[in-house]
Amino acid sequence: MSLLRVCVSAKCLSRRSVFAKCAVRVSPAERFRLFVSTRDGGVRRISETPLQLQRINLSLKILKRVDAKERVVEQSQLLEGTSSSRVLKARIQQLQPDGVLDVHHANVQFVKAPSSGRGLLSGMGSKEAPKEKTDVPKYAIKAKSKASRWMEKLTLEKKKNKLRTEEHLRQKYVKEKPSAKSTRSKSSSALPGTSYKVISNAAPSVKARPRPKLSEQICTAVSSAEAVHKGSKEKQNASAKEGKRRAEDQADAMEMEKSLNLLVAQWTLADNPQRPDGDGEEAAACGNIEPGLRSYLEALVFAGDVDRAHEFLLSQHRVRRRRKLLTTDFYNIMMRLWAKKGRLNQISCIFILLEEAGLKANLGSYCCALECMGRNPDCQRKLITRTLRQMEEDGLSVDDLFRHCVFRQDERDMVLKAVRAAQRNYKPPLQASAAQYPSLVQEFYSQRADHRYPKLDFTQEELQEHFGQQLRLEQNCTVTIDSVEAAKPVTDDMAKMRKLLADHRAQWQKVLLEALRESKRILANTDPKNYRLNLYPYLCVLEDREYVDIMIQSVASLPPSGESLKILGKDLGLRVYTKYCVQQKQQNQVVEKLRRIYGAYTELLAKDTKECALLPSEYWGKLEREQSSGPSLQRGETHWPFIVSLELGIYMVDMMVKNMKINSDVLNPALARKLIPILYHMYTFRNMRQVGFIKPHPILTQMQQDATESKLTFDTYVMPMLCPPLPWTSVKFGAYLLTPSKLMRTVDGATQHEVLLEQCRNLLPVLDSLNQLGNCAWIINKPLLDIIISIFNDRGSDKLDIPPPMSEAPKIPHFNAQDPAYTSAEKAHMKRDVIDVKKKCSEMHSLRMDALYKLSIANHMRDEVFWFPHNMDFRGRTYPCPPYFNHLGSDVTRALLLFAEGKPLGPKGLDWLKIHLVNLTGLKKRSSLEGRLEYANAIMEDALDSADHPLDGNKWWMNADEPWQALGCCMEIADAVRSPDPTNFISHFPIHQDGSCNGLQHYAALGRDVIGARSVNLMPSKMPQDVYSGVAQQVEEFRLRDAKSGMKVARVLKGFISRKVVKQTVMTVVYGVTRFGGRLQIEKRLKEIEDFPKEHVWDASHYLVRLVFSSLKEMFTGTREIQDWLTDCARLISKSGHTVEWVTPLGLPIIQPYHRTRNQSLKSSLQLINLQISHDVKERPDTVKQKNAFPPNFIHSLDSTHMMLTALHCYSAGLTFVSVHDCFWTHALTVDTMNKICREQFVALHSQPILRELSNFLLQKHCTRFHPEAKNKKYQEHRKLMLLLANVPHTGDFDLQQVKESTFFFS
């Protein structure tokens, strides 16, 4: 850093003599610290002004007054101390010399040029500092020699205390005896870990003894705790047989602890490559303020307000408490700006600011400096050489600069130009860093001889054309489509109302435009030197008209019942941020480079190109390295913090409420004319909390309903893509072309997930599985769409899940609350009726608009081929990015989707279509595949009638569980059987294979539970096992037993216990449902039974939930043990102050974002918004949420891992594959192949020691620091946690290989 200061010292530093600065009156203790050193002929001088030195001198005098008080305290310590070590410490403090103490507290900085080039040094220095001769006062040396005797005594005393502590612990464990009777506490009933009181008569010895090994301490604790848990069985006169058994148990524990000790030793000495750095929480905690400052400064720079940006940086730097929040990247933003302008002197000044802030230049800093040198044709080669040498001394290489820096526009070319000026033959590295693959997929990536990656059914030219269409859409950020309601004939009233709305919108645009400009003028007048932030830069990143368009669009989509101010504000802020990111990429010249690389990427996907043995992420990375010139495609912009987006959105809502008005007589000329707002801010109660709402005026609602507008406007990111998505190659790149997209869905404002992902180095299998899901092309089932639209535009159908129009909504009753004719009871009843009707109308409108959006998008895409980009939640479960229309939706949306690529049915394809039809009806779940096929043939006449006459035939399809998918399947079967050769019929219809209670399947496999495995079809059988019916049968047996004993509720339930009553509770128990939640589920099912006596619902639900849990405990013993172990682990980890983290077998790091809720207030002119933040890593973990969520989240991470493994291997086999969590889809031709892969990957997954690896990971993260000399309570908690984590539940005898032969595992 000193080199840059030297080269422009004449421009950026004061010309006063450095000796003039030293002429200020300072004490002798300071003067020896202030000196000037030279390097390469350049003078490096101290940066303090005379005023600063005067302040330092004054502070020294104040500190000397304080020292007198400190000496009194030290003397009192000598008098009061009872411990010899405390006396020694106090004596050493008393011997500290005044002069040295003063200099230390003053913390005077001085400029020094050591050989390492590390910048400023302060204080007395460390042992690692360069050895240079320094004028140290003699009294400091004498003080050091005086204190050495006392330091030796203190060290000796500490050593003696340590030996006493170790001897005490050894005696404690050796002499500890189990009590005659012991009771388990509620918190530790599953595993040992309780402390016991021990009386020892052994006197502590001062003789040095070796410290007990970790394994010995744990092993002794394990054996003693196990002995206590034997209870009354263990007495002093125990038999020899019992003693032998205890010895065997102790030997087993010893063996376990030996391996544990070995692992802990390895973890202590070296980092585990599979484990990501555990600093996610700390990094997030330190960085939750700085991104807001960075985004503010970036917005100023993007808007071109250079002076305000420069003043803002200085204002943050001047205030010490705010300077501590800054990072090097914050300063780099301004460096990048000055580098574009070729202002090397300004960059040098920012380097000086970095030194003053105690920060170190990083790759981005040197990148800006080299870029600036590359832009200056007169830059000397000697200066570039010195800069590169300084980089190397700071531990940074030029290769790292080209590997890790995110370049914009021509920055990379300028940096390369500067480097080649000093190193003429330098070539940037093109080789990709070696990827680390988890052992589970090591063979998949290393052995590819048999891989046959599928091609899309498009030519390269067609794919490039699709890319151009998608690029134009994303550049516009919005898309306007026809509504499916547009098919209605336009009446005169509709035309009149549409014109009236258009006129008012034009007027509102003018008013909002003027109001926005006025508010920006007011905000711009704030002092830029003030470090307080406002919204001004965020209101300048777009054109004024773009903000207005966003506001007008939000009014058009506002529901009649209104929207929460928080939700509306968040939506507006997100739209502004999306447009800002798109324009950033356009300004950074990303579009042209993206077009070139995507054009070459289509060679991998197109059917008219040669095959390639690379996966999409690998091929894209290869293309990026080959075309490295120009901007980086990796996302480099700073995320706007959630609070910023929300505040910006609320500011825009406030502007809308105040300025958008309409005449009160617009619909009724008889009324008096006055201007009234079209939006109202009001309050309502939700979940006992007061919530601010923005509600449209009834006049506006009436106008929109009467207009029945024929156009709908959507943001681009809610629409399916018109080209294959960008492959995920890193955490920051993938999915949409320009629209910002996150790899992991998180709670608004949570950053710990992204921190963990960026630290992870082996995410490629996860990314490749997302790419495989996103590369599946789709088309619309047009005949089915037309039928659905016809019903939608008629009156809808509740039975077929098509919402009716608002004309079918019940009328809101009106009554006069002041009318004395009504009694108070009647008034209360009528008020409840009004509330119920309003709630019903609101629900009908929401459902109607949701269906309108889905059907309009499907109708817009009816002649297109489209794709769904995918991302995942924090557990690894995958989701399509478009929120409205996708294959994870309802029966209606799933029925509308077909594979774009068709494949012949083959010899078994037609049979799979028929079996799939029976599965959709839900009628033969307990039948074999042969039985289902036989039933399908028996109902073939009804199926064909449904296909030919869906609305005017016998309507058999309407009685199916999934009616619309059943109708689509009937149409596909009809086309196939009527074709000349059904085996050659090209089918686009997806066939589903669903897991049999998938969560319990994973639990049974983890515990190798034979009974549980049989219940969830992990074992081969002729007929499918239905776990829900099994539980219902077990509950009925318990009920019969209780009914015979005279229990009333058991008798009432006779004939009412069915599969349907217990299914939801059984399904959700595995995902952490409590008895309270299970009781509510059963209560709801009982209320649906018409004949069940309603007065017994409460007692019956309490009774049944108890029986369901008892039945599951008997049927799935291994499951309950594992679930309890996971719960206890999470409870103790969270109580120790940490959140629960783990890594999936595919290498995905997961952290649970549940912390204690804190309230944060956001002030606005409309209202004070209270935000409840439950993901703040600075708060302690929420123990209840952590322990309740860990078992279901862990199982979800396993089922997502199984899905990803299946996706990867299906892709290598050339299959089309998509999933809805634990429901896998493929063509009828390839169902058998997919089933084989699915079973093989489940076995491969659970053949890994999953629970043991989880135990090792948690032990490594939370138990590597083992302190037996710590305080008793803390030590006992630590020991209890270690014992629990090490005691992995035992497994049964189930043979996993049987899964491969199980027909009904997925069926």
Tab-separated table of C-alpha atoms in Angstrom, residues 1048 1052 1091-1100:
chain	number	residue	atom	x	y	z
A	1048	LYS	CA	-67.482	-44.303	27.322
A	1052	VAL	CA	-68.881	-43.815	21.129
A	1091	ASP	CA	-73.253	-39.241	11.855
A	1092	PHE	CA	-70.633	-38.671	14.536
A	1093	PRO	CA	-72.111	-36.981	17.650
A	1094	LYS	CA	-70.637	-33.495	17.759
A	1095	GLU	CA	-70.753	-33.294	21.562
A	1096	HIS	CA	-68.092	-36.047	21.763
A	1097	VAL	CA	-65.634	-34.553	19.240
A	1098	TRP	CA	-63.415	-33.014	21.915
A	1099	ASP	CA	-63.072	-36.139	24.081
A	1100	ALA	CA	-62.787	-38.444	21.064
